[in-house]
Structure formats: C-alpha cells, structure tokens
Coordinates of C-alpha atoms and ligand atoms in Angstrom, one line a residue:
M88 CA 41.1 -149.7 -128.9
A89 CA 43.1 -151.1 -131.8
Q90 CA 41.0 -151.8 -134.8
V91 CA 42.4 -154.6 -137.0
K92 CA 42.6 -153.6 -140.7
F93 CA 42.6 -156.1 -143.5
F94 CA 44.8 -156.3 -146.6
S95 CA 41.8 -156.8 -148.8
G96 CA 40.3 -153.5 -147.7
Q97 CA 37.1 -155.4 -146.8
Q98 CA 36.3 -154.8 -143.2
F99 CA 34.7 -157.6 -141.1
P100 CA 34.4 -158.2 -137.4
L101 CA 37.2 -160.3 -135.7
E102 CA 36.6 -162.2 -132.5
M103 CA 39.1 -161.4 -129.7
H104 CA 38.4 -164.7 -128.0
K105 CA 38.4 -168.4 -129.0
V106 CA 35.9 -171.1 -128.4
R107 CA 36.8 -173.9 -126.1
I108 CA 33.5 -175.5 -125.3
I109 CA 30.9 -176.3 -127.9
Q110 CA 27.3 -177.3 -128.2
K111 CA 26.2 -179.4 -131.2
L112 CA 23.3 -177.8 -133.1
N113 CA 20.4 -179.4 -134.9
L114 CA 19.1 -178.2 -138.3
L115 CA 15.8 -179.9 -139.0
P116 CA 14.4 -180.3 -142.6
I117 CA 11.8 -177.7 -143.4
E118 CA 8.9 -180.2 -143.1
E119 CA 9.9 -180.8 -139.5
R120 CA 10.4 -177.1 -138.9
L121 CA 6.8 -176.5 -140.1
E122 CA 5.5 -179.2 -137.6
A123 CA 7.5 -177.6 -134.9
I124 CA 6.2 -174.0 -135.4
Q125 CA 2.6 -175.3 -135.8
G126 CA 3.1 -177.2 -132.5
A127 CA 4.3 -174.0 -130.9
G128 CA 1.2 -172.1 -131.9
Y129 CA 3.3 -169.9 -134.2
N130 CA 4.8 -168.3 -131.2
T131 CA 8.6 -168.6 -131.2
F132 CA 8.7 -168.5 -127.4
L133 CA 6.9 -171.9 -127.4
L134 CA 9.4 -173.7 -129.6
Q135 CA 11.6 -176.5 -128.1
N136 CA 15.2 -175.5 -128.3
Q137 CA 16.2 -178.8 -129.8
D138 CA 14.1 -177.9 -132.9
V139 CA 16.0 -174.6 -133.2
F140 CA 19.2 -174.2 -135.3
L141 CA 20.4 -170.7 -134.3
D142 CA 18.6 -169.4 -131.2
M143 CA 18.4 -165.6 -131.8
L144 CA 15.3 -165.2 -129.5
T145 CA 17.1 -163.2 -126.9
D146 CA 20.4 -162.1 -125.3
S147 CA 19.0 -163.0 -121.9
G148 CA 20.9 -165.6 -119.8
V149 CA 22.4 -167.2 -123.0
N150 CA 25.6 -165.2 -123.3
A151 CA 28.8 -167.3 -123.3
M152 CA 30.8 -167.3 -120.1
S153 CA 34.6 -166.9 -120.0
Q154 CA 37.0 -169.4 -118.4
E155 CA 37.5 -166.9 -115.6
Q156 CA 33.8 -166.8 -114.9
Q157 CA 33.6 -170.6 -114.9
A158 CA 36.6 -170.9 -112.6
A159 CA 35.1 -168.4 -110.2
M160 CA 32.0 -170.5 -109.8
F161 CA 34.0 -173.1 -108.0
R162 CA 34.8 -170.9 -105.1
A163 CA 31.2 -169.9 -104.4
D164 CA 30.5 -169.6 -100.7
D165 CA 27.2 -171.2 -99.9
A166 CA 25.7 -169.5 -96.9
Y167 CA 22.2 -168.2 -96.3
A168 CA 23.5 -165.1 -94.7
G169 CA 26.7 -163.2 -94.9
S170 CA 28.2 -165.2 -97.8
A171 CA 31.7 -164.1 -98.9
T172 CA 30.4 -164.4 -102.5
Y173 CA 27.9 -161.7 -101.8
T174 CA 30.7 -159.5 -100.4
R175 CA 32.7 -160.0 -103.5
L176 CA 29.8 -159.0 -105.7
H177 CA 28.9 -156.0 -103.6
N178 CA 32.5 -154.8 -103.5
K179 CA 32.7 -155.1 -107.3
L180 CA 29.5 -153.1 -107.8
V181 CA 30.7 -150.4 -105.4
E182 CA 34.0 -150.3 -107.3
I183 CA 32.2 -149.9 -110.7
F184 CA 29.3 -147.7 -109.9
G185 CA 30.5 -145.9 -106.8
M186 CA 27.2 -146.5 -105.0
E187 CA 27.3 -147.8 -101.4
Y188 CA 24.2 -149.9 -101.2
F189 CA 23.1 -153.0 -103.2
L190 CA 20.0 -155.1 -103.1
P191 CA 20.2 -158.4 -105.0
A192 CA 17.3 -159.8 -107.0
H193 CA 16.9 -162.9 -109.1
Q194 CA 16.6 -161.1 -112.4
G195 CA 15.9 -157.6 -113.9
R196 CA 12.1 -157.7 -113.6
A197 CA 12.4 -158.6 -109.9
A198 CA 14.4 -155.5 -109.4
E199 CA 11.6 -153.6 -111.2
N200 CA 9.1 -155.1 -108.8
I201 CA 11.0 -153.9 -105.8
L202 CA 11.6 -150.4 -107.3
S203 CA 8.0 -150.0 -108.5
R204 CA 6.4 -151.1 -105.2
S205 CA 8.5 -148.9 -103.1
L206 CA 9.0 -145.7 -105.2
I207 CA 5.7 -145.2 -107.1
R208 CA 3.2 -142.9 -105.4
P209 CA -0.4 -143.2 -106.6
D210 CA -1.4 -141.2 -109.7
T211 CA 2.1 -140.2 -110.7
F212 CA 4.0 -140.3 -113.9
I213 CA 7.2 -142.3 -114.7
P214 CA 8.8 -140.6 -117.7
M215 CA 11.4 -142.6 -119.6
N216 CA 13.1 -142.7 -122.9
Y217 CA 11.2 -145.8 -123.8
H218 CA 9.4 -148.6 -122.0
F219 CA 10.4 -152.2 -121.6
T220 CA 7.7 -154.9 -121.4
T221 CA 8.2 -156.0 -117.8
T222 CA 9.0 -152.5 -116.6
K223 CA 5.7 -151.1 -117.9
Q224 CA 3.8 -154.0 -116.4
H225 CA 5.3 -153.4 -112.9
I226 CA 4.7 -149.6 -113.2
V227 CA 1.1 -149.9 -114.3
V228 CA 0.3 -152.6 -111.6
N229 CA 1.6 -150.2 -109.0
G230 CA -0.6 -147.3 -110.1
G231 CA 2.0 -145.3 -112.1
T232 CA 1.6 -144.0 -115.7
V233 CA 4.4 -144.6 -118.2
L234 CA 5.3 -141.6 -120.3
E235 CA 7.7 -142.2 -123.2
L236 CA 9.7 -139.1 -123.9
I237 CA 12.0 -140.4 -126.5
A238 CA 13.7 -137.8 -128.7
P239 CA 11.9 -137.6 -132.0
E240 CA 14.7 -139.3 -134.1
G241 CA 14.3 -142.4 -131.9
L242 CA 11.3 -143.6 -133.8
E243 CA 12.7 -143.1 -137.2
V244 CA 13.3 -146.6 -138.4
E245 CA 16.0 -145.9 -140.9
S246 CA 18.5 -143.2 -139.8
E247 CA 22.1 -142.6 -139.1
H248 CA 21.5 -140.8 -135.9
P249 CA 24.1 -142.2 -133.5
F250 CA 22.0 -141.9 -130.3
K251 CA 18.4 -142.8 -131.1
G252 CA 17.8 -143.8 -127.4
N253 CA 18.2 -140.2 -126.3
F254 CA 15.6 -138.7 -123.9
D255 CA 13.6 -135.7 -125.0
V256 CA 14.9 -133.2 -122.4
P257 CA 12.7 -130.2 -123.4
A258 CA 9.7 -132.5 -123.1
L259 CA 10.7 -133.5 -119.6
R260 CA 11.0 -129.8 -118.6
Q261 CA 7.6 -129.1 -120.1
L262 CA 6.1 -132.0 -118.2
I263 CA 7.5 -130.7 -114.9
A264 CA 6.2 -127.2 -115.7
D265 CA 2.7 -128.5 -116.5
E266 CA 2.3 -131.1 -113.8
G267 CA 4.8 -130.3 -111.1
A268 CA 7.8 -132.3 -109.9
E269 CA 5.7 -134.0 -107.2
K270 CA 3.6 -135.8 -109.9
I271 CA 6.7 -137.7 -111.0
S272 CA 7.8 -140.6 -108.9
F273 CA 11.1 -141.1 -110.7
V274 CA 12.6 -140.7 -114.2
R275 CA 13.9 -143.8 -115.9
M276 CA 16.7 -144.0 -118.5
E277 CA 17.1 -147.3 -120.3
A278 CA 20.5 -148.0 -121.7
G279 CA 20.6 -149.7 -125.1
T280 CA 16.8 -149.1 -125.5
N281 CA 15.6 -152.6 -126.0
L282 CA 12.3 -152.3 -127.8
I283 CA 13.4 -149.8 -130.4
G284 CA 16.3 -151.7 -131.7
G285 CA 18.9 -151.7 -128.9
Q286 CA 19.6 -148.0 -129.5
P287 CA 22.0 -146.1 -127.2
F288 CA 21.7 -142.7 -125.6
S289 CA 24.7 -140.4 -125.2
L290 CA 26.5 -139.5 -122.0
D291 CA 25.7 -135.8 -122.7
N292 CA 22.0 -136.7 -122.9
L293 CA 22.1 -138.7 -119.6
E294 CA 23.8 -135.8 -117.9
E295 CA 21.2 -133.3 -119.2
V296 CA 18.4 -135.5 -117.9
S297 CA 20.2 -135.8 -114.6
A298 CA 20.6 -132.0 -114.3
V299 CA 16.8 -131.5 -114.7
C300 CA 16.1 -134.3 -112.2
R301 CA 18.4 -132.8 -109.6
E302 CA 17.1 -129.3 -110.1
H303 CA 13.6 -130.7 -109.1
G304 CA 14.6 -133.4 -106.6
I305 CA 13.3 -136.3 -108.8
P306 CA 15.2 -139.6 -108.5
L307 CA 16.9 -140.7 -111.7
V308 CA 16.8 -144.5 -112.2
L309 CA 19.2 -146.0 -114.8
D310 CA 18.2 -149.4 -116.2
A311 CA 21.6 -150.8 -117.0
S312 CA 20.6 -154.2 -118.3
L313 CA 21.9 -153.4 -121.8
L314 CA 24.7 -151.2 -120.4
A315 CA 27.6 -153.1 -122.2
D316 CA 26.2 -152.2 -125.6
N317 CA 25.5 -148.6 -124.7
L318 CA 29.1 -148.3 -123.4
Y319 CA 30.5 -149.6 -126.6
F320 CA 28.5 -147.0 -128.6
M321 CA 29.5 -144.1 -126.3
K322 CA 33.1 -145.1 -126.8
V323 CA 33.0 -145.3 -130.6
R324 CA 30.3 -142.7 -131.4
E325 CA 30.7 -139.9 -128.8
E326 CA 33.6 -137.6 -129.2
R327 CA 34.2 -136.9 -125.5
C328 CA 34.2 -140.6 -124.6
R329 CA 36.9 -141.5 -127.1
D330 CA 39.7 -140.9 -124.6
M331 CA 37.9 -142.2 -121.6
S332 CA 38.2 -145.8 -120.5
I333 CA 35.1 -148.0 -120.3
A334 CA 35.4 -147.8 -116.5
E335 CA 35.4 -144.0 -116.6
I336 CA 32.4 -143.9 -118.9
T337 CA 30.6 -146.3 -116.6
R338 CA 31.3 -144.2 -113.5
A339 CA 30.2 -141.0 -115.3
M340 CA 26.9 -142.7 -116.1
A341 CA 26.5 -143.9 -112.5
D342 CA 27.4 -140.4 -111.1
A343 CA 24.5 -139.0 -113.1
S344 CA 22.1 -141.5 -111.6
D345 CA 20.6 -142.1 -108.1
I346 CA 19.8 -145.8 -108.7
V347 CA 21.2 -148.3 -111.1
Y348 CA 19.4 -151.6 -111.6
F349 CA 20.2 -154.4 -114.0
S350 CA 19.4 -157.8 -115.3
A351 CA 22.6 -159.8 -114.9
R352 CA 21.2 -162.2 -117.5
K353 CA 22.6 -159.5 -119.9
L354 CA 25.0 -157.3 -117.9
G355 CA 27.7 -159.5 -116.5
F356 CA 27.2 -162.7 -118.7
G357 CA 25.4 -164.5 -115.8
R358 CA 21.9 -164.9 -114.4
G359 CA 20.6 -162.6 -111.7
G360 CA 20.1 -159.0 -111.1
G361 CA 20.0 -156.2 -108.6
I362 CA 19.7 -152.6 -107.6
C363 CA 22.6 -150.3 -106.7
I364 CA 21.5 -147.3 -104.6
R365 CA 23.4 -144.1 -103.6
E366 CA 21.3 -142.9 -100.7
E367 CA 20.6 -144.8 -97.5
S368 CA 17.0 -143.5 -97.2
L369 CA 16.1 -145.0 -100.6
Y370 CA 17.9 -148.2 -99.7
K371 CA 15.9 -148.6 -96.5
Q372 CA 12.7 -147.8 -98.4
M373 CA 13.3 -150.8 -100.7
R374 CA 15.2 -153.2 -98.5
G375 CA 12.2 -154.9 -96.8
L376 CA 10.9 -156.2 -100.1
V377 CA 13.9 -158.3 -100.9
P378 CA 13.5 -161.0 -98.2
M379 CA 9.8 -161.0 -99.0
F380 CA 10.0 -161.6 -102.7
E381 CA 13.6 -162.7 -103.5
G382 CA 15.5 -164.2 -100.6
F383 CA 17.8 -163.0 -97.8
L384 CA 19.7 -159.8 -98.5
T385 CA 22.9 -161.6 -99.3
Y386 CA 21.6 -163.7 -102.2
G387 CA 18.2 -162.3 -103.3
G388 CA 17.2 -165.4 -105.2
M389 CA 20.4 -165.8 -107.0
S390 CA 22.6 -168.9 -106.9
V391 CA 26.0 -168.1 -105.3
R392 CA 27.7 -169.7 -108.3
E393 CA 26.0 -167.3 -110.6
M394 CA 26.9 -164.4 -108.3
E395 CA 30.6 -165.3 -108.6
A396 CA 30.2 -165.5 -112.4
I397 CA 28.5 -162.1 -112.5
T398 CA 31.3 -160.5 -110.3
V399 CA 33.9 -161.6 -112.9
G400 CA 31.5 -160.8 -115.8
L401 CA 31.1 -157.2 -114.6
D402 CA 34.8 -156.8 -114.7
E403 CA 34.9 -158.1 -118.2
T404 CA 32.2 -155.6 -119.2
L405 CA 34.9 -152.9 -118.6
D406 CA 37.2 -154.6 -121.2
F407 CA 36.5 -153.2 -124.7
D408 CA 37.6 -156.4 -126.4
M409 CA 35.0 -158.3 -124.3
I410 CA 32.0 -156.1 -125.2
N411 CA 32.7 -155.2 -128.8
Q412 CA 31.9 -158.6 -130.4
G413 CA 28.1 -158.2 -130.1
P414 CA 27.8 -154.7 -131.6
Q415 CA 30.3 -155.5 -134.3
F416 CA 28.6 -158.7 -135.4
I417 CA 25.3 -156.9 -135.3
E418 CA 26.6 -154.1 -137.5
Y419 CA 27.9 -156.6 -140.0
M420 CA 24.6 -158.5 -140.0
V421 CA 22.5 -155.3 -140.4
R422 CA 24.8 -154.0 -143.2
E423 CA 24.7 -157.3 -145.1
L424 CA 20.9 -157.4 -144.8
A425 CA 20.5 -153.8 -146.0
K426 CA 22.8 -154.5 -149.0
R427 CA 20.3 -157.1 -150.1
G428 CA 17.4 -154.7 -149.7
V429 CA 16.0 -156.2 -146.5
P430 CA 14.5 -153.4 -144.4
V431 CA 16.3 -153.2 -141.1
I432 CA 16.6 -150.7 -138.3
T433 CA 19.6 -148.4 -138.8
P434 CA 22.0 -147.4 -137.5
P435 CA 22.8 -150.9 -136.1
G436 CA 22.3 -151.0 -132.3
G437 CA 23.1 -153.5 -129.6
L438 CA 21.2 -156.7 -128.7
G439 CA 20.6 -157.9 -132.3
A440 CA 19.6 -157.1 -135.8
H441 CA 16.1 -155.8 -136.1
V442 CA 14.1 -156.5 -139.3
N443 CA 11.4 -153.9 -140.1
A444 CA 8.4 -156.2 -140.6
M445 CA 6.0 -153.3 -141.4
K446 CA 8.0 -152.7 -144.6
F447 CA 9.1 -156.3 -145.2
L448 CA 5.4 -157.4 -145.2
E449 CA 3.7 -154.2 -146.4
H450 CA 0.7 -156.3 -147.6
V451 CA 0.0 -157.7 -144.0
P452 CA -2.2 -155.3 -141.9
Q453 CA -0.8 -154.5 -138.5
Q454 CA -3.9 -156.1 -136.9
Q455 CA -2.6 -159.4 -138.4
Y456 CA 0.8 -159.1 -136.7
P457 CA 3.3 -158.7 -139.5
A458 CA 6.2 -159.1 -137.0
G459 CA 4.7 -162.2 -135.6
A460 CA 4.2 -163.7 -139.0
L461 CA 7.7 -162.8 -140.1
A462 CA 9.2 -164.4 -137.0
S463 CA 7.4 -167.6 -137.9
A464 CA 8.4 -167.4 -141.6
I465 CA 12.1 -166.8 -140.7
F466 CA 12.0 -170.0 -138.5
L467 CA 10.5 -171.9 -141.3
A468 CA 13.0 -170.7 -143.9
S469 CA 16.1 -171.1 -141.7
G470 CA 15.6 -172.7 -138.3
V471 CA 16.6 -169.4 -136.8
R472 CA 14.5 -168.3 -133.9
G473 CA 13.8 -164.6 -133.6
M474 CA 11.4 -162.7 -131.4
E475 CA 8.3 -160.6 -132.3
R476 CA 8.7 -157.0 -131.1
G477 CA 5.6 -155.3 -132.3
T478 CA 1.8 -155.2 -131.6
M479 CA 1.8 -158.8 -130.2
S480 CA 4.2 -157.6 -127.5
E481 CA 1.8 -154.8 -126.5
Q482 CA -1.2 -155.4 -124.3
R483 CA -4.9 -154.6 -124.9
D484 CA -6.3 -151.6 -123.0
P485 CA -8.8 -152.4 -120.2
D486 CA -11.7 -151.8 -122.7
G487 CA -10.3 -154.4 -125.1
V488 CA -9.0 -152.0 -127.7
E489 CA -5.7 -153.2 -129.1
P490 CA -3.0 -150.4 -129.3
L491 CA -0.9 -150.8 -132.4
A492 CA 2.9 -150.7 -131.8
D493 CA 5.1 -147.8 -133.0
M494 CA 7.2 -150.4 -134.8
E495 CA 6.7 -153.9 -136.1
L496 CA 10.1 -155.6 -135.6
V497 CA 11.6 -159.1 -135.6
R498 CA 14.6 -159.1 -133.4
L499 CA 17.4 -161.5 -134.2
A500 CA 19.4 -161.3 -131.1
L501 CA 23.1 -162.1 -131.1
P502 CA 23.9 -163.4 -127.6
R503 CA 27.3 -162.1 -126.6
R504 CA 30.3 -164.1 -127.6
V505 CA 28.1 -167.0 -128.9
F506 CA 27.8 -167.2 -132.7
T507 CA 30.4 -167.4 -135.5
L508 CA 30.4 -165.2 -138.6
S509 CA 29.5 -168.1 -140.9
Q510 CA 26.3 -168.6 -138.8
V511 CA 25.4 -165.0 -139.2
N512 CA 26.1 -165.4 -143.0
Y513 CA 23.7 -168.4 -143.1
A514 CA 20.9 -166.3 -141.4
V515 CA 21.5 -163.5 -143.8
D516 CA 21.3 -165.9 -146.8
R517 CA 17.9 -167.4 -145.7
I518 CA 16.4 -164.0 -144.8
D519 CA 17.5 -162.7 -148.3
W520 CA 15.6 -165.6 -149.9
L521 CA 12.6 -165.0 -147.7
Y522 CA 12.6 -161.3 -148.7
Q523 CA 12.5 -162.4 -152.4
R524 CA 9.5 -164.6 -151.6
R525 CA 7.8 -162.1 -149.2
D526 CA 4.5 -162.0 -151.1
L527 CA 3.9 -165.6 -150.0
I528 CA 3.8 -164.7 -146.3
G529 CA 0.4 -163.9 -144.8
G530 CA -0.9 -162.7 -141.4
M531 CA -1.8 -164.3 -138.1
R532 CA -4.6 -164.4 -135.6
W533 CA -4.9 -165.4 -132.0
V534 CA -6.2 -168.9 -131.1
E535 CA -5.5 -168.3 -127.4
E536 CA -4.8 -164.8 -126.1
P537 CA -3.7 -164.4 -122.5
E538 CA -4.6 -161.1 -120.8
I539 CA -1.1 -160.4 -119.3
L540 CA 2.1 -160.4 -121.3
R541 CA 0.3 -162.3 -124.1
F542 CA 3.4 -162.6 -126.4
F543 CA 5.1 -165.0 -123.9
Y544 CA 2.6 -167.8 -124.1
G545 CA -0.3 -167.0 -126.4
R546 CA -1.0 -169.2 -129.4
L547 CA -1.8 -168.1 -133.0
E548 CA -2.6 -169.5 -136.4
P549 CA -2.0 -168.3 -139.9
V550 CA -5.0 -166.6 -141.6
T551 CA -4.4 -168.7 -144.7
D552 CA -2.2 -171.8 -145.4
W553 CA 0.7 -169.6 -146.3
P554 CA 3.3 -171.6 -144.3
T555 CA 2.6 -174.7 -146.5
R556 CA 3.0 -172.7 -149.7
L557 CA 6.2 -171.2 -148.4
M558 CA 7.6 -174.6 -147.6
E559 CA 6.7 -175.8 -151.1
E560 CA 8.5 -172.8 -152.6
F561 CA 11.6 -173.6 -150.4
R562 CA 11.7 -177.1 -151.8
K563 CA 11.5 -175.8 -155.4
D564 CA 14.4 -173.4 -154.8
F565 CA 16.6 -175.5 -152.5
G566 CA 15.9 -179.1 -153.6
D567 CA 16.6 -181.5 -150.7
S568 CA 18.9 -179.0 -148.9
L569 CA 18.3 -178.5 -145.2
Ligands
LIG1414 C1 15.8 -157.9 -120.1 C2 15.5 -156.6 -119.6 C3 14.9 -156.3 -118.4 C4 14.3 -157.5 -117.5 O1 15.3 -158.3 -117.1 P1 15.0 -159.9 -116.8 O2 16.3 -160.4 -116.3 O3 14.7 -160.5 -118.2 O4 13.9 -160.0 -115.9 C5 14.7 -155.0 -118.0 N1 15.1 -154.0 -118.7 C6 15.7 -154.2 -119.9 C7 16.2 -153.0 -120.7 C8 16.0 -155.5 -120.4 O5 16.6 -155.6 -121.6

C-alpha cells in the first residue's frame, strides 16, 4: 500500500485508474431544477436522471466497471442450467470466502428474503449491529424482531472512533442470558453499516461476536454488501490488519461467519447478489426458495453477463488500489465540508459523505423531515441528488405512531470509481453556500404516504414556499450562473 506524497505537503486523493468511457452530464438552470423537484414530489428517488447533474443518490448498481469486467461479459455462457458462467462465479466465491455452497439471487434484498423465510423461527430476535431498510422489512414480515446492538459510540454523530459499526458484545451476552439462545434465529453483522454513515466494524469485534455465537450455537450471518469499504478501513485503521493482504482479511471475516450474503450492486461492481453458506444443512434449508423466487440455481435471476462481471469485480475487490478510491474521496469530501463548518458524520466512512441534517437545519422539527428537506435543497442549489436517511426512511408503527430516526442524514454517495475530484469540489462549494443560507430552508409534509418503504415513492410538499425563496437568493448570489 504505497501512499503517494505531494511536494506541496497538501494531501489529496489520487485515482489509480483512468477514465476511458464517459457519459455527458446535464446541469439545468435552477428554475428548471425547481420544476424537476416539484414534479418529483420533493422525493429525490422520483427525479429523472436527465435532470440530475451529479447522481449521489446511491452506490447501488452505478459503480464503474473495469475493462476486464466488460471484456468478461462477452464470454458469458447462456444456459438455463449448468452455465459455465455460474461455475466461474461459484469457484471465485469459494476461493474468496472459503464456503462450499452458493445460492444466487438477483440482488441483496432477494438474498434477505430467502434467508429470512428459511431461518427465522416465530417470535425470535435477530440481533445486529444496525438494521438496513430492506433487511428489517424482510425480518419483520417473517415474524422476527430486529434488535440493534450497536456499540454506544456508533450513534455519536461526530467522533474519531475508527470502528463505529462495532457490535455491542456485552449486550449480546446479556440478551442470551436473559432470553436464551433458542430465542435468537441468527445474529447479523453488517459490514460498512449503511444507515449510520457507512461505518466499519473491526476484525477483532467480528471475531468476538463469532465466539459468542459459536459458544451458543447461533448462526452468524455477515451482510457483505459494503464489504469493500469495511476491508479498506480494517487495512488502514486496525493494527493487526496492516500486514495482512485484503484477501487474507476477507478470509478471516468469512471464517468468523456461517453465512455471507451480499448485494453485487455494491460488492463486485455489478448487478446481482447471493448467499455463501458453509454448512450443507443450512444450504438445503434455503435452496428450495431460489427456483421459487429468483430463477434456477445456476443464475438466480441474474443475467449471465452480469455474473461474469461480478466474478471479475470480486477479484478487483481484493486489490487495494481498486477499493481505495471511494473511501479516500469520501474522506476528502467530509474534511472539506467540515472545514467550512458544515455538520457531517465523522470519522468519514464508506459509501458517501453524510451531512447531519439535524444540526444543519436545527430550526426544522424532526416531524417535518429535516433530512428530506435538505436533500431537496441540495438538489435545488446544485443539481446534486442525495438521499434522505432519517425519519422518512423509517416506517410508522402499526398504530400509526411515527418513530423518529436516531439520526437525520443526507447521504451523498460516491459510486465507486465514478466521479472526479473537481465534481466533488463543486458539490462542496454549493453545500457550503447552502449552509450559509440554511435559515431559508423549511420543513416538508406528506402529500402521499405509502404504508411500506414510504421513502421510495412517497410524495411531499414544502410547509412554506421556501424553495422559491431559496431560488431567488441563489440568483442574487450567483447571477445567471448555472
Ligand atoms: C444495498 C444493501 C442491501 C440490499 O441490496 P440490494 O441489492 O439493494 O437489494 C442490503 N444490505 C446492505 C448493507 C446494503 O447496503
């Protein structure tokens, strides 16, 4: 891991790849951005991509492929059953994770569906470091109860703790003592904890959780969707990992787990997913659900071309120079925002920069969705599309009571290997401006509120006409600039 130093003493991230295919971008004038966000019901998920300048909504399925991935797609073996493409993917997964069995699925949540249906016993708990939206939904629908046992530092917004995704191991021991191991269907560890800012856990922590699980015969399930970022942080932040290769760290993580599932929309720079399983009995328990929900066992709803790309992408995940661009760009963006006083989650994690909307918009009550309002304001000010990760992303309880999220965040994802540093600088500049004008931003309310996963397709409106006032202020400060 050679870090390039600069003569100026100023340190900035340096891409270890070059761009050979481009996509032209569109930056609309602010008047048209206002029309676009109104048309989208102030929900960034409902924007048309052609109205977006920098799409920082997600890192899912939008990471840049390498020339090796693209080349591999040409040799895809189209067969309903027994495709050679499947064998190549399966062999690669066995090589990386050392688990004999693999069930393909069309994306991460499909893997969660299969896992939850087959492993959750009625009235049991599923303890985890932190939930993910689709994971929680699948667990609840199958009669399980999610328990978040994140170590206390995980919910401190500003911190320099290197592993805020760590599991609270004493709390797990306590739970087992209170309820008994049979009340726990499985324990779930999420790499690169998505909803609390892409924060990693340490290898030590995973191994401690694993030891408790093994002592009590509870399966440990690793959600490896954001594994690449977690691997990067283990390598640079955890003493014992410094001299290990990325492949060795990966294998140590898998060795601690019984099941590893992933969204290949993130891990492997492709589009797909699957479940790696160590024990035959668990494999057989889940297998029947794949042909029922996904497709035959040798494609599971994935295109064979994507499977070839994922096989190569998984190999690239073991190359430090191929996984460091995301976390290093995110660190740069977070530090630049923080320098300007913008409240952000620290330390920088994976996935993207996370703006703390609770503090950015102190004057907006949580019931008026500060993170949702800020995501709309950022789009207006810049054409940058981020994602609300706060109360809107939660779901009402059956009695209609709305739980308030632990954090109100706007996530500005940096898809892997996609953006340039000047694009990051542009986003920082516009968010800096917005922060100086934050008093103009107001709250939101629902116009249409779906019952399930409401943040994906619900529609909102501003509680006052603040978006118009913000646009007028933009024109005063920027003249006729885009
Ligand atoms: C994205 C994600 C999922 C779900 O994967 P999809 O491919 O989007 O269905 C599950 N877990 C984590 C941690 C994720 O980031």
